[in-house]
PDB file of C-alpha atoms in Angstrom:
ATOM      1  CA  UNK A  11      20.450 -18.294  -0.547  1.00 58.00           C
ATOM      2  CA  UNK A  12      18.408 -21.537  -0.323  1.00 56.00           C
ATOM      3  CA  UNK A  13      19.872 -22.893  -3.620  1.00 58.00           C
ATOM      4  CA  UNK A  14      23.292 -22.334  -1.891  1.00 59.00           C
ATOM      5  CA  UNK A  15      22.342 -24.014   1.093  1.00 56.00           C
ATOM      6  CA  UNK A  16      20.945 -26.952  -0.689  1.00 56.00           C
ATOM      7  CA  UNK A  17      24.112 -27.455  -2.743  1.00 59.00           C
ATOM      8  CA  UNK A  18      26.228 -27.255   0.564  1.00 63.00           C
ATOM      9  CA  UNK A  19      24.288 -30.070   1.913  1.00 56.00           C
ATOM     10  CA  UNK A  20      24.449 -32.172  -1.073  1.00 59.00           C
ATOM     11  CA  UNK A  21      28.416 -32.205  -1.022  1.00 62.00           C
ATOM     12  CA  UNK A  22      28.847 -32.538   2.726  1.00 56.00           C
ATOM     13  CA  UNK A  23      25.903 -34.648   3.599  1.00 56.00           C
ATOM     14  CA  UNK A  24      26.547 -34.906   7.491  1.00 51.00           C
ATOM     15  CA  UNK A  25      25.333 -37.803   9.474  1.00 53.00           C
ATOM     16  CA  UNK A  26      23.894 -36.819  12.893  1.00 49.00           C
ATOM     17  CA  UNK A  27      26.000 -38.339  15.928  1.00 48.00           C
ATOM     18  CA  UNK A  28      24.881 -38.809  19.077  1.00 46.00           C
ATOM     19  CA  UNK A  29      26.391 -39.183  22.606  1.00 45.00           C
ATOM     20  CA  UNK A  30      24.123 -42.003  23.394  1.00 47.00           C
ATOM     21  CA  UNK A  31      23.386 -44.694  20.774  1.00 46.00           C
ATOM     22  CA  UNK A  32      19.877 -45.071  22.273  1.00 45.00           C
ATOM     23  CA  UNK A  33      19.280 -41.379  20.953  1.00 43.00           C
ATOM     24  CA  UNK A  34      19.901 -42.298  17.137  1.00 45.00           C
ATOM     25  CA  UNK A  35      17.025 -42.218  14.591  1.00 44.00           C
ATOM     26  CA  UNK A  36      15.209 -45.749  14.525  1.00 46.00           C
ATOM     27  CA  UNK A  37      16.206 -47.401  11.278  1.00 47.00           C
ATOM     28  CA  UNK A  38      12.680 -48.035   9.913  1.00 49.00           C
ATOM     29  CA  UNK A  39      11.389 -47.156   6.480  1.00 49.00           C
ATOM     30  CA  UNK A  40      10.662 -43.517   7.180  1.00 47.00           C
ATOM     31  CA  UNK A  41      13.846 -42.608   8.663  1.00 46.00           C
ATOM     32  CA  UNK A  42      15.577 -44.124   5.811  1.00 45.00           C
ATOM     33  CA  UNK A  43      13.897 -42.058   3.341  1.00 48.00           C
ATOM     34  CA  UNK A  44      15.078 -38.950   4.907  1.00 42.00           C
ATOM     35  CA  UNK A  45      18.579 -40.253   5.037  1.00 44.00           C
ATOM     36  CA  UNK A  46      18.783 -40.781   1.395  1.00 47.00           C
ATOM     37  CA  UNK A  47      17.687 -37.385   0.411  1.00 47.00           C
ATOM     38  CA  UNK A  48      19.943 -34.888   1.224  1.00 46.00           C
ATOM     39  CA  UNK A  49      17.509 -32.086   1.507  1.00 49.00           C
ATOM     40  CA  UNK A  50      16.596 -32.894   4.994  1.00 47.00           C
ATOM     41  CA  UNK A  51      18.536 -33.347   8.365  1.00 50.00           C
ATOM     42  CA  UNK A  52      17.532 -34.825  11.546  1.00 51.00           C
ATOM     43  CA  UNK A  53      17.858 -32.709  14.494  1.00 50.00           C
ATOM     44  CA  UNK A  54      17.410 -34.084  18.195  1.00 52.00           C
ATOM     45  CA  UNK A  55      14.031 -32.558  20.053  1.00 51.00           C
ATOM     46  CA  UNK A  56      15.113 -29.912  22.563  1.00 47.00           C
ATOM     47  CA  UNK A  57      12.681 -30.998  24.870  1.00 48.00           C
ATOM     48  CA  UNK A  58      14.596 -34.643  25.280  1.00 46.00           C
ATOM     49  CA  UNK A  59      17.660 -32.645  25.869  1.00 43.00           C
ATOM     50  CA  UNK A  60      16.427 -31.833  29.251  1.00 43.00           C
ATOM     51  CA  UNK A  61      16.203 -35.539  30.274  1.00 42.00           C
ATOM     52  CA  UNK A  62      13.429 -37.262  31.987  1.00 40.00           C
ATOM     53  CA  UNK A  63      12.336 -37.765  35.785  1.00 38.00           C
ATOM     54  CA  UNK A  64      11.652 -41.091  37.133  1.00 38.00           C
ATOM     55  CA  UNK A  65      10.214 -40.055  40.271  1.00 39.00           C
ATOM     56  CA  UNK A  66       8.732 -37.233  42.775  1.00 38.00           C
ATOM     57  CA  UNK A  67      11.352 -34.754  44.046  1.00 40.00           C
ATOM     58  CA  UNK A  68      10.254 -33.581  47.699  1.00 41.00           C
ATOM     59  CA  UNK A  69      12.982 -30.975  48.023  1.00 43.00           C
ATOM     60  CA  UNK A  70      11.548 -28.775  45.245  1.00 39.00           C
ATOM     61  CA  UNK A  71      10.923 -25.200  46.079  1.00 43.00           C
ATOM     62  CA  UNK A  72       7.838 -23.802  47.241  1.00 42.00           C
ATOM     63  CA  UNK A  73       6.995 -21.701  44.097  1.00 43.00           C
ATOM     64  CA  UNK A  74       8.147 -24.036  41.664  1.00 42.00           C
ATOM     65  CA  UNK A  75       6.727 -26.976  39.460  1.00 44.00           C
ATOM     66  CA  UNK A  76       8.323 -30.315  37.825  1.00 41.00           C
ATOM     67  CA  UNK A  77       6.844 -31.673  35.101  1.00 40.00           C
ATOM     68  CA  UNK A  78       7.033 -35.548  35.522  1.00 41.00           C
ATOM     69  CA  UNK A  79       6.721 -37.624  32.294  1.00 40.00           C
ATOM     70  CA  UNK A  80       8.207 -40.708  31.055  1.00 42.00           C
ATOM     71  CA  UNK A  81      11.287 -40.458  28.648  1.00 43.00           C
ATOM     72  CA  UNK A  82      10.566 -40.839  24.582  1.00 44.00           C
ATOM     73  CA  UNK A  83      13.390 -40.414  22.259  1.00 46.00           C
ATOM     74  CA  UNK A  84      12.210 -38.506  19.098  1.00 48.00           C
ATOM     75  CA  UNK A  85      13.633 -36.317  16.241  1.00 46.00           C
ATOM     76  CA  UNK A  86      12.314 -33.919  14.059  1.00 48.00           C
ATOM     77  CA  UNK A  87      13.529 -33.627  10.353  1.00 48.00           C
ATOM     78  CA  UNK A  88      13.926 -29.991   8.483  1.00 47.00           C
ATOM     79  CA  UNK A  89      13.258 -29.626   4.845  1.00 50.00           C
ATOM     80  CA  UNK A  90      16.334 -26.970   3.841  1.00 49.00           C
ATOM     81  CA  UNK A  91      15.284 -27.280   0.052  1.00 49.00           C
ATOM     82  CA  UNK A  92      12.562 -24.729  -1.860  1.00 49.00           C
ATOM     83  CA  UNK A  93      14.000 -21.802   0.367  1.00 44.00           C
ATOM     84  CA  UNK A  94      13.162 -18.388  -1.065  1.00 46.00           C
ATOM     85  CA  UNK A  95      16.204 -16.548  -2.028  1.00 45.00           C
ATOM     86  CA  UNK A  96      15.046 -13.239  -0.759  1.00 45.00           C
ATOM     87  CA  UNK A  97      14.698 -14.595   2.763  1.00 46.00           C
ATOM     88  CA  UNK A  98      17.927 -14.167   4.886  1.00 46.00           C
ATOM     89  CA  UNK A  99      19.124 -16.553   7.412  1.00 47.00           C
ATOM     90  CA  UNK A 100      17.091 -15.262  10.198  1.00 48.00           C
ATOM     91  CA  UNK A 101      13.935 -15.725   8.504  1.00 46.00           C
ATOM     92  CA  UNK A 102      14.864 -19.201   7.208  1.00 40.00           C
ATOM     93  CA  UNK A 103      15.438 -20.572  10.965  1.00 48.00           C
ATOM     94  CA  UNK A 104      12.175 -18.713  12.049  1.00 48.00           C
ATOM     95  CA  UNK A 105       9.682 -19.032   9.309  1.00 45.00           C
ATOM     96  CA  UNK A 106      10.691 -22.111   6.966  1.00 44.00           C
ATOM     97  CA  UNK A 107      11.513 -24.353   9.833  1.00 45.00           C
ATOM     98  CA  UNK A 108       8.017 -24.047  11.310  1.00 47.00           C
ATOM     99  CA  UNK A 109       6.355 -24.852   8.042  1.00 45.00           C
ATOM    100  CA  UNK A 110       8.341 -27.680   6.744  1.00 43.00           C
ATOM    101  CA  UNK A 111       9.004 -29.628  10.363  1.00 42.00           C
ATOM    102  CA  UNK A 112       7.929 -33.044  10.198  1.00 45.00           C
ATOM    103  CA  UNK A 113       8.127 -35.909  13.031  1.00 41.00           C
ATOM    104  CA  UNK A 114       9.185 -39.058  12.065  1.00 42.00           C
ATOM    105  CA  UNK A 115       9.153 -40.834  15.624  1.00 42.00           C
ATOM    106  CA  UNK A 116       5.941 -39.758  17.416  1.00 42.00           C
ATOM    107  CA  UNK A 117       6.295 -38.594  21.010  1.00 41.00           C
ATOM    108  CA  UNK A 118       4.386 -40.826  23.265  1.00 43.00           C
ATOM    109  CA  UNK A 119       3.907 -39.256  26.891  1.00 42.00           C
ATOM    110  CA  UNK A 120       2.442 -42.166  29.060  1.00 39.00           C
ATOM    111  CA  UNK A 121       1.948 -39.950  32.220  1.00 42.00           C
ATOM    112  CA  UNK A 122       2.116 -36.322  32.971  1.00 40.00           C
ATOM    113  CA  UNK A 123       1.508 -34.566  36.190  1.00 40.00           C
ATOM    114  CA  UNK A 124       2.251 -31.152  37.697  1.00 44.00           C
ATOM    115  CA  UNK A 125       3.783 -31.770  40.833  1.00 40.00           C
ATOM    116  CA  UNK A 126       4.127 -29.206  43.907  1.00 46.00           C
ATOM    117  CA  UNK A 127       5.402 -29.679  47.359  1.00 43.00           C
ATOM    118  CA  UNK A 128       1.561 -29.533  48.753  1.00 46.00           C
ATOM    119  CA  UNK A 129       0.722 -32.325  46.252  1.00 42.00           C
ATOM    120  CA  UNK A 130       3.208 -34.906  46.042  1.00 40.00           C
ATOM    121  CA  UNK A 131       0.762 -37.545  44.939  1.00 45.00           C
ATOM    122  CA  UNK A 132      -1.906 -37.259  42.164  1.00 43.00           C
ATOM    123  CA  UNK A 133      -5.448 -38.535  43.253  1.00 42.00           C
ATOM    124  CA  UNK A 134      -8.223 -38.290  40.778  1.00 50.00           C
ATOM    125  CA  UNK A 135     -11.360 -36.782  41.803  1.00 54.00           C
ATOM    126  CA  UNK A 136     -13.950 -39.074  43.061  1.00 64.00           C
ATOM    127  CA  UNK A 137     -16.856 -39.325  40.490  1.00 86.00           C
ATOM    128  CA  UNK A 138     -20.334 -39.562  42.320  1.00 91.00           C
ATOM    129  CA  UNK A 139     -22.613 -41.876  40.088  1.00 95.00           C
ATOM    130  CA  UNK A 140     -26.485 -41.700  40.506  1.00 95.00           C
ATOM    131  CA  UNK A 141     -29.381 -44.090  39.635  1.00 96.00           C
ATOM    132  CA  UNK A 142     -33.002 -42.842  40.472  1.00 95.00           C
ATOM    133  CA  UNK A 143     -32.789 -40.720  43.572  1.00 96.00           C
ATOM    134  CA  UNK A 144     -29.710 -42.556  44.865  1.00 97.00           C
ATOM    135  CA  UNK A 145     -26.160 -41.696  44.664  1.00 96.00           C
ATOM    136  CA  UNK A 146     -22.784 -43.675  45.346  1.00 96.00           C
ATOM    137  CA  UNK A 147     -22.013 -40.931  48.065  1.00 95.00           C
ATOM    138  CA  UNK A 148     -24.879 -41.647  50.340  1.00 97.00           C
ATOM    139  CA  UNK A 149     -24.763 -44.262  53.217  1.00 97.00           C
ATOM    140  CA  UNK A 150     -27.574 -46.732  52.460  1.00 98.00           C
ATOM    141  CA  UNK A 151     -29.380 -49.354  54.310  1.00 98.00           C
ATOM    142  CA  UNK A 152     -31.588 -51.598  52.411  1.00 98.00           C
ATOM    143  CA  UNK A 153     -34.445 -53.193  54.339  1.00 97.00           C
ATOM    144  CA  UNK A 154     -36.733 -56.348  53.313  1.00 94.00           C
ATOM    145  CA  UNK A 155     -34.605 -57.429  50.160  1.00 95.00           C
ATOM    146  CA  UNK A 156     -36.288 -60.383  48.505  1.00 91.00           C
ATOM    147  CA  UNK A 157     -33.432 -61.647  46.166  1.00 94.00           C
ATOM    148  CA  UNK A 158     -31.251 -58.888  46.660  1.00 96.00           C
ATOM    149  CA  UNK A 159     -31.448 -57.803  42.958  1.00 96.00           C
ATOM    150  CA  UNK A 160     -32.866 -54.049  43.996  1.00 97.00           C
ATOM    151  CA  UNK A 161     -29.378 -53.595  46.027  1.00 98.00           C
ATOM    152  CA  UNK A 162     -27.532 -55.371  43.516  1.00 97.00           C
ATOM    153  CA  UNK A 163     -28.462 -53.137  40.756  1.00 97.00           C
ATOM    154  CA  UNK A 164     -27.524 -49.945  42.944  1.00 98.00           C
ATOM    155  CA  UNK A 165     -24.141 -51.630  43.457  1.00 97.00           C
ATOM    156  CA  UNK A 166     -23.341 -52.443  39.894  1.00 97.00           C
ATOM    157  CA  UNK A 167     -24.229 -48.890  39.039  1.00 96.00           C
ATOM    158  CA  UNK A 168     -22.131 -47.363  41.551  1.00 96.00           C
ATOM    159  CA  UNK A 169     -19.020 -49.728  41.141  1.00 95.00           C
ATOM    160  CA  UNK A 170     -18.250 -49.393  44.663  1.00 95.00           C
ATOM    161  CA  UNK A 171     -20.752 -50.451  47.389  1.00 96.00           C
ATOM    162  CA  UNK A 172     -18.891 -50.043  50.578  1.00 96.00           C
ATOM    163  CA  UNK A 173     -21.402 -47.475  51.644  1.00 96.00           C
ATOM    164  CA  UNK A 174     -24.372 -49.815  51.372  1.00 98.00           C
ATOM    165  CA  UNK A 175     -25.637 -52.347  53.877  1.00 98.00           C
ATOM    166  CA  UNK A 176     -28.276 -54.759  52.399  1.00 98.00           C
ATOM    167  CA  UNK A 177     -30.689 -57.088  54.618  1.00 98.00           C
ATOM    168  CA  UNK A 178     -33.480 -59.577  54.588  1.00 95.00           C
ATOM    169  CA  UNK A 179     -35.632 -60.979  56.922  1.00 94.00           C
ATOM    170  CA  UNK A 180     -35.228 -64.374  55.692  1.00 93.00           C
ATOM    171  CA  UNK A 181     -32.291 -66.677  56.046  1.00 94.00           C
ATOM    172  CA  UNK A 182     -29.564 -67.159  53.387  1.00 95.00           C
ATOM    173  CA  UNK A 183     -30.676 -70.868  53.138  1.00 95.00           C
ATOM    174  CA  UNK A 184     -34.402 -69.813  52.509  1.00 93.00           C
ATOM    175  CA  UNK A 185     -33.299 -67.150  49.810  1.00 94.00           C
ATOM    176  CA  UNK A 186     -31.078 -69.683  48.044  1.00 94.00           C
ATOM    177  CA  UNK A 187     -33.657 -72.152  47.818  1.00 93.00           C
ATOM    178  CA  UNK A 188     -36.256 -69.901  46.530  1.00 92.00           C
ATOM    179  CA  UNK A 189     -34.564 -67.340  44.287  1.00 92.00           C
ATOM    180  CA  UNK A 190     -32.677 -68.468  41.214  1.00 92.00           C
ATOM    181  CA  UNK A 191     -30.367 -65.610  41.212  1.00 94.00           C
ATOM    182  CA  UNK A 192     -30.189 -64.751  44.778  1.00 95.00           C
ATOM    183  CA  UNK A 193     -26.371 -66.203  45.086  1.00 96.00           C
ATOM    184  CA  UNK A 194     -25.396 -64.282  42.125  1.00 97.00           C
ATOM    185  CA  UNK A 195     -26.862 -61.200  43.282  1.00 97.00           C
ATOM    186  CA  UNK A 196     -25.241 -61.530  46.730  1.00 97.00           C
ATOM    187  CA  UNK A 197     -21.857 -62.037  45.197  1.00 97.00           C
ATOM    188  CA  UNK A 198     -22.043 -58.839  43.120  1.00 97.00           C
ATOM    189  CA  UNK A 199     -22.977 -57.051  46.224  1.00 97.00           C
ATOM    190  CA  UNK A 200     -20.231 -58.257  48.303  1.00 97.00           C
ATOM    191  CA  UNK A 201     -17.402 -58.324  45.568  1.00 97.00           C
ATOM    192  CA  UNK A 202     -18.039 -54.371  45.523  1.00 97.00           C
ATOM    193  CA  UNK A 203     -17.828 -53.820  49.365  1.00 97.00           C
ATOM    194  CA  UNK A 204     -21.601 -54.270  50.375  1.00 98.00           C
ATOM    195  CA  UNK A 205     -22.283 -55.935  53.559  1.00 97.00           C
ATOM    196  CA  UNK A 206     -25.055 -58.360  53.579  1.00 98.00           C
ATOM    197  CA  UNK A 207     -26.888 -59.184  56.503  1.00 98.00           C
ATOM    198  CA  UNK A 208     -29.809 -62.025  57.118  1.00 97.00           C
ATOM    199  CA  UNK A 209     -32.489 -62.572  59.775  1.00 96.00           C
ATOM    200  CA  UNK A 210     -32.964 -58.463  60.217  1.00 97.00           C
ATOM    201  CA  UNK A 211     -36.616 -57.431  61.568  1.00 96.00           C
ATOM    202  CA  UNK A 212     -37.319 -54.216  59.804  1.00 96.00           C
ATOM    203  CA  UNK A 213     -39.299 -53.054  63.017  1.00 96.00           C
ATOM    204  CA  UNK A 214     -36.451 -53.874  65.641  1.00 96.00           C
ATOM    205  CA  UNK A 215     -33.576 -52.717  63.835  1.00 97.00           C
ATOM    206  CA  UNK A 216     -32.369 -49.987  66.454  1.00 95.00           C
ATOM    207  CA  UNK A 217     -31.799 -52.916  68.868  1.00 95.00           C
ATOM    208  CA  UNK A 218     -29.448 -54.866  66.254  1.00 96.00           C
ATOM    209  CA  UNK A 219     -25.796 -55.417  67.727  1.00 94.00           C
ATOM    210  CA  UNK A 220     -24.422 -53.566  64.607  1.00 95.00           C
ATOM    211  CA  UNK A 221     -27.200 -51.400  62.722  1.00 96.00           C
ATOM    212  CA  UNK A 222     -28.375 -50.262  66.023  1.00 94.00           C
ATOM    213  CA  UNK A 223     -24.950 -48.163  66.189  1.00 95.00           C
ATOM    214  CA  UNK A 224     -25.086 -46.932  62.788  1.00 96.00           C
ATOM    215  CA  UNK A 225     -26.592 -43.747  60.993  1.00 97.00           C
ATOM    216  CA  UNK A 226     -27.600 -43.623  57.437  1.00 98.00           C
ATOM    217  CA  UNK A 227     -28.297 -41.062  54.504  1.00 98.00           C
ATOM    218  CA  UNK A 228     -31.203 -43.245  53.324  1.00 98.00           C
ATOM    219  CA  UNK A 229     -33.148 -46.086  54.659  1.00 98.00           C
ATOM    220  CA  UNK A 230     -34.961 -47.849  51.924  1.00 98.00           C
ATOM    221  CA  UNK A 231     -37.675 -50.272  52.189  1.00 98.00           C
ATOM    222  CA  UNK A 232     -39.252 -51.368  48.677  1.00 97.00           C
ATOM    223  CA  UNK A 233     -42.869 -52.999  48.544  1.00 95.00           C
ATOM    224  CA  UNK A 234     -43.359 -53.827  52.479  1.00 94.00           C
ATOM    225  CA  UNK A 235     -45.784 -56.654  53.014  1.00 91.00           C
ATOM    226  CA  UNK A 236     -46.759 -58.377  56.223  1.00 88.00           C
ATOM    227  CA  UNK A 237     -47.755 -61.972  54.250  1.00 80.00           C
ATOM    228  CA  UNK A 238     -51.229 -61.098  54.683  1.00 82.00           C
ATOM    229  CA  UNK A 239     -52.339 -61.238  51.305  1.00 79.00           C
ATOM    230  CA  UNK A 240     -56.076 -60.864  51.468  1.00 81.00           C
ATOM    231  CA  UNK A 241     -58.060 -57.505  51.126  1.00 86.00           C
ATOM    232  CA  UNK A 242     -59.865 -57.360  54.273  1.00 89.00           C
ATOM    233  CA  UNK A 243     -59.443 -54.522  56.965  1.00 90.00           C
ATOM    234  CA  UNK A 244     -57.456 -57.238  59.215  1.00 90.00           C
ATOM    235  CA  UNK A 245     -55.002 -57.911  56.441  1.00 92.00           C
ATOM    236  CA  UNK A 246     -54.699 -53.987  55.722  1.00 93.00           C
ATOM    237  CA  UNK A 247     -54.066 -53.106  59.507  1.00 94.00           C
ATOM    238  CA  UNK A 248     -51.435 -55.614  59.374  1.00 94.00           C
ATOM    239  CA  UNK A 249     -49.664 -54.127  56.628  1.00 94.00           C
ATOM    240  CA  UNK A 250     -49.988 -50.888  58.008  1.00 95.00           C
ATOM    241  CA  UNK A 251     -48.701 -51.795  61.507  1.00 96.00           C
ATOM    242  CA  UNK A 252     -45.600 -53.361  59.901  1.00 97.00           C
ATOM    243  CA  UNK A 253     -45.067 -49.765  58.093  1.00 97.00           C
ATOM    244  CA  UNK A 254     -45.577 -47.865  61.431  1.00 97.00           C
ATOM    245  CA  UNK A 255     -43.317 -50.109  63.080  1.00 97.00           C
ATOM    246  CA  UNK A 256     -40.456 -49.804  60.513  1.00 98.00           C
ATOM    247  CA  UNK A 257     -40.843 -45.927  60.621  1.00 97.00           C
ATOM    248  CA  UNK A 258     -40.679 -45.758  64.264  1.00 96.00           C
ATOM    249  CA  UNK A 259     -37.678 -47.697  64.538  1.00 96.00           C
ATOM    250  CA  UNK A 260     -35.599 -46.179  61.477  1.00 97.00           C
ATOM    251  CA  UNK A 261     -36.382 -42.557  62.115  1.00 95.00           C
ATOM    252  CA  UNK A 262     -33.538 -43.112  65.133  1.00 94.00           C
ATOM    253  CA  UNK A 263     -31.238 -44.388  62.628  1.00 97.00           C
ATOM    254  CA  UNK A 264     -31.202 -41.340  60.282  1.00 96.00           C
ATOM    255  CA  UNK A 265     -28.387 -38.744  59.719  1.00 95.00           C
ATOM    256  CA  UNK A 266     -29.574 -35.228  60.381  1.00 90.00           C
ATOM    257  CA  UNK A 267     -30.538 -34.655  56.556  1.00 92.00           C
ATOM    258  CA  UNK A 268     -31.249 -38.298  55.890  1.00 97.00           C
ATOM    259  CA  UNK A 269     -34.270 -39.730  54.483  1.00 98.00           C
ATOM    260  CA  UNK A 270     -36.354 -42.799  54.646  1.00 98.00           C
ATOM    261  CA  UNK A 271     -37.700 -44.177  51.334  1.00 98.00           C
ATOM    262  CA  UNK A 272     -40.814 -46.629  51.049  1.00 98.00           C
ATOM    263  CA  UNK A 273     -41.893 -47.709  47.825  1.00 97.00           C
ATOM    264  CA  UNK A 274     -45.362 -49.245  47.277  1.00 95.00           C
ATOM    265  CA  UNK A 275     -48.148 -49.599  44.888  1.00 94.00           C
ATOM    266  CA  UNK A 276     -50.080 -46.438  44.614  1.00 94.00           C
ATOM    267  CA  UNK A 277     -53.307 -47.680  43.224  1.00 91.00           C
ATOM    268  CA  UNK A 278     -56.766 -48.866  44.505  1.00 89.00           C
ATOM    269  CA  UNK A 279     -56.484 -51.155  47.696  1.00 90.00           C
ATOM    270  CA  UNK A 280     -52.792 -50.143  48.209  1.00 92.00           C
ATOM    271  CA  UNK A 281     -53.728 -46.450  48.141  1.00 93.00           C
ATOM    272  CA  UNK A 282     -56.114 -47.111  51.247  1.00 93.00           C
ATOM    273  CA  UNK A 283     -52.930 -47.670  53.193  1.00 94.00           C
ATOM    274  CA  UNK A 284     -52.350 -43.901  53.318  1.00 95.00           C
ATOM    275  CA  UNK A 285     -48.570 -44.214  53.537  1.00 97.00           C
ATOM    276  CA  UNK A 286     -48.057 -40.518  53.821  1.00 96.00           C
ATOM    277  CA  UNK A 287     -49.992 -40.453  56.969  1.00 96.00           C
ATOM    278  CA  UNK A 288     -48.374 -43.170  58.580  1.00 97.00           C
ATOM    279  CA  UNK A 289     -45.061 -41.198  58.425  1.00 96.00           C
ATOM    280  CA  UNK A 290     -46.934 -38.126  59.607  1.00 95.00           C
ATOM    281  CA  UNK A 291     -48.116 -40.235  62.655  1.00 95.00           C
ATOM    282  CA  UNK A 292     -44.509 -41.048  63.528  1.00 94.00           C
ATOM    283  CA  UNK A 293     -43.528 -37.591  63.522  1.00 93.00           C
ATOM    284  CA  UNK A 294     -42.062 -37.438  60.051  1.00 96.00           C
ATOM    285  CA  UNK A 295     -42.329 -35.012  57.189  1.00 95.00           C
ATOM    286  CA  UNK A 296     -43.327 -35.984  53.833  1.00 97.00           C
ATOM    287  CA  UNK A 297     -40.559 -34.301  51.900  1.00 96.00           C
ATOM    288  CA  UNK A 298     -42.033 -35.512  48.494  1.00 96.00           C
ATOM    289  CA  UNK A 299     -43.295 -38.623  46.527  1.00 96.00           C
ATOM    290  CA  UNK A 300     -42.119 -39.570  42.919  1.00 97.00           C
ATOM    291  CA  UNK A 301     -43.329 -42.108  40.482  1.00 97.00           C
ATOM    292  CA  UNK A 302     -41.465 -45.301  40.751  1.00 97.00           C
ATOM    293  CA  UNK A 303     -39.831 -46.501  37.399  1.00 95.00           C
ATOM    294  CA  UNK A 304     -38.613 -50.041  37.838  1.00 94.00           C
ATOM    295  CA  UNK A 305     -36.820 -50.180  34.580  1.00 94.00           C
ATOM    296  CA  UNK A 306     -34.133 -47.715  35.487  1.00 96.00           C
ATOM    297  CA  UNK A 307     -32.689 -50.464  37.706  1.00 97.00           C
ATOM    298  CA  UNK A 308     -31.097 -52.836  35.555  1.00 95.00           C
ATOM    299  CA  UNK A 309     -31.833 -56.316  36.786  1.00 95.00           C
ATOM    300  CA  UNK A 310     -34.310 -55.565  39.463  1.00 96.00           C
ATOM    301  CA  UNK A 311     -37.010 -58.060  39.800  1.00 93.00           C
ATOM    302  CA  UNK A 312     -39.877 -57.590  42.115  1.00 92.00           C
ATOM    303  CA  UNK A 313     -40.217 -60.701  44.046  1.00 85.00           C
ATOM    304  CA  UNK A 314     -42.819 -62.039  46.362  1.00 78.00           C
ATOM    305  CA  UNK A 315     -41.202 -61.950  49.854  1.00 72.00           C
ATOM    306  CA  UNK A 316     -42.431 -65.222  51.231  1.00 72.00           C
ATOM    307  CA  UNK A 317     -41.176 -67.860  48.590  1.00 65.00           C
ATOM    308  CA  UNK A 318     -41.274 -68.461  44.890  1.00 71.00           C
ATOM    309  CA  UNK A 319     -39.432 -67.154  42.141  1.00 77.00           C
ATOM    310  CA  UNK A 320     -42.269 -65.058  40.585  1.00 81.00           C
ATOM    311  CA  UNK A 321     -42.186 -61.311  39.799  1.00 84.00           C
ATOM    312  CA  UNK A 322     -45.081 -59.585  40.782  1.00 84.00           C
ATOM    313  CA  UNK A 323     -46.564 -56.519  38.750  1.00 87.00           C
ATOM    314  CA  UNK A 324     -45.758 -53.244  40.440  1.00 89.00           C
ATOM    315  CA  UNK A 325     -46.993 -50.503  38.148  1.00 91.00           C
ATOM    316  CA  UNK A 326     -48.236 -48.039  38.919  1.00 95.00           C
ATOM    317  CA  UNK A 327     -46.024 -47.404  42.114  1.00 96.00           C
ATOM    318  CA  UNK A 328     -44.453 -44.504  44.130  1.00 97.00           C
ATOM    319  CA  UNK A 329     -41.617 -43.836  46.263  1.00 98.00           C
ATOM    320  CA  UNK A 330     -42.566 -41.852  49.370  1.00 98.00           C
ATOM    321  CA  UNK A 331     -39.820 -39.930  50.792  1.00 98.00           C
ATOM    322  CA  UNK A 332     -39.801 -38.950  54.657  1.00 98.00           C
ATOM    323  CA  UNK A 333     -37.403 -36.861  56.686  1.00 96.00           C
ATOM    324  CA  UNK A 334     -37.254 -35.947  60.268  1.00 90.00           C
ATOM    325  CA  UNK A 335     -39.789 -33.307  60.920  1.00 80.00           C
ATOM    326  CA  UNK A 336     -38.035 -29.788  61.999  1.00 76.00           C
ATOM    327  CA  UNK A 337     -39.839 -30.104  65.383  1.00 71.00           C
ATOM    328  CA  UNK A 338     -38.428 -33.454  66.297  1.00 68.00           C
ATOM    329  CA  UNK A 339     -34.801 -32.229  65.566  1.00 62.00           C
ATOM    330  CA  UNK A 340     -32.567 -31.808  68.828  1.00 55.00           C
TER     331      UNK A 340
END
């Protein structure tokens, strides 16, 4: 049977003709190889016979689905030689075709979407990105930024920073003069949708025209310092007052499940500041404290907040995480 079919095709050698010239087998080297050999025939793929859909059809039945894809012309080539004589014509069509089918023009689907009446547009799921204890889903307020390298690190990691507001006590002019990478960091924030505000007092933000009206999932103050660099009791008292004033203010700016994060050195003199007790005194609950690892925040530099472009050593440090105490919830 196979030899008979092969002989017939050698004699007849039909050339496939299509209604539309655009449906012809491309004239490339690979297709010419099959045209010269009479053992092969080119057959239009059945998928293309159904046509293509160039847009969405809102008039589709409620239980139906339409497959939307770009139109791509292609053919399959069937080898009719080497057919076993014992097989009948049905077996030839069913088995041999599957074993010897070759694609000479690859099918390329640029986009394929299943469309239902309840979902006429495809919207990819939002990817929540995470760095340290922070995620792109949280609304975040950053306080007391130096050269804004910490907030810029978060923004770059998230890709979008429209949920973030970054603030500093100092003016833009002061920061541009004292921090070499300030302008670049600020640009990295603003192009990703982060709002940058200068001249913000960390102990009085509740009275700020904009910030006082907002509520946040995370409020972050890294390495708060009142500018008293001595190690006397007076200097320690000034720094502790700054932290207490900050906590007293921002606890009114938290969402119900929100957290206040204070990162600071955790050894020697700085341990005496007793930050966990300062939070407890303000009616806050210490949720947890974790080791602060600066290296996970790419591009972050711990700058002195009162001028100069030098980094200070921040190891070891901890991040203290406070939440509203259950007894303080309304």
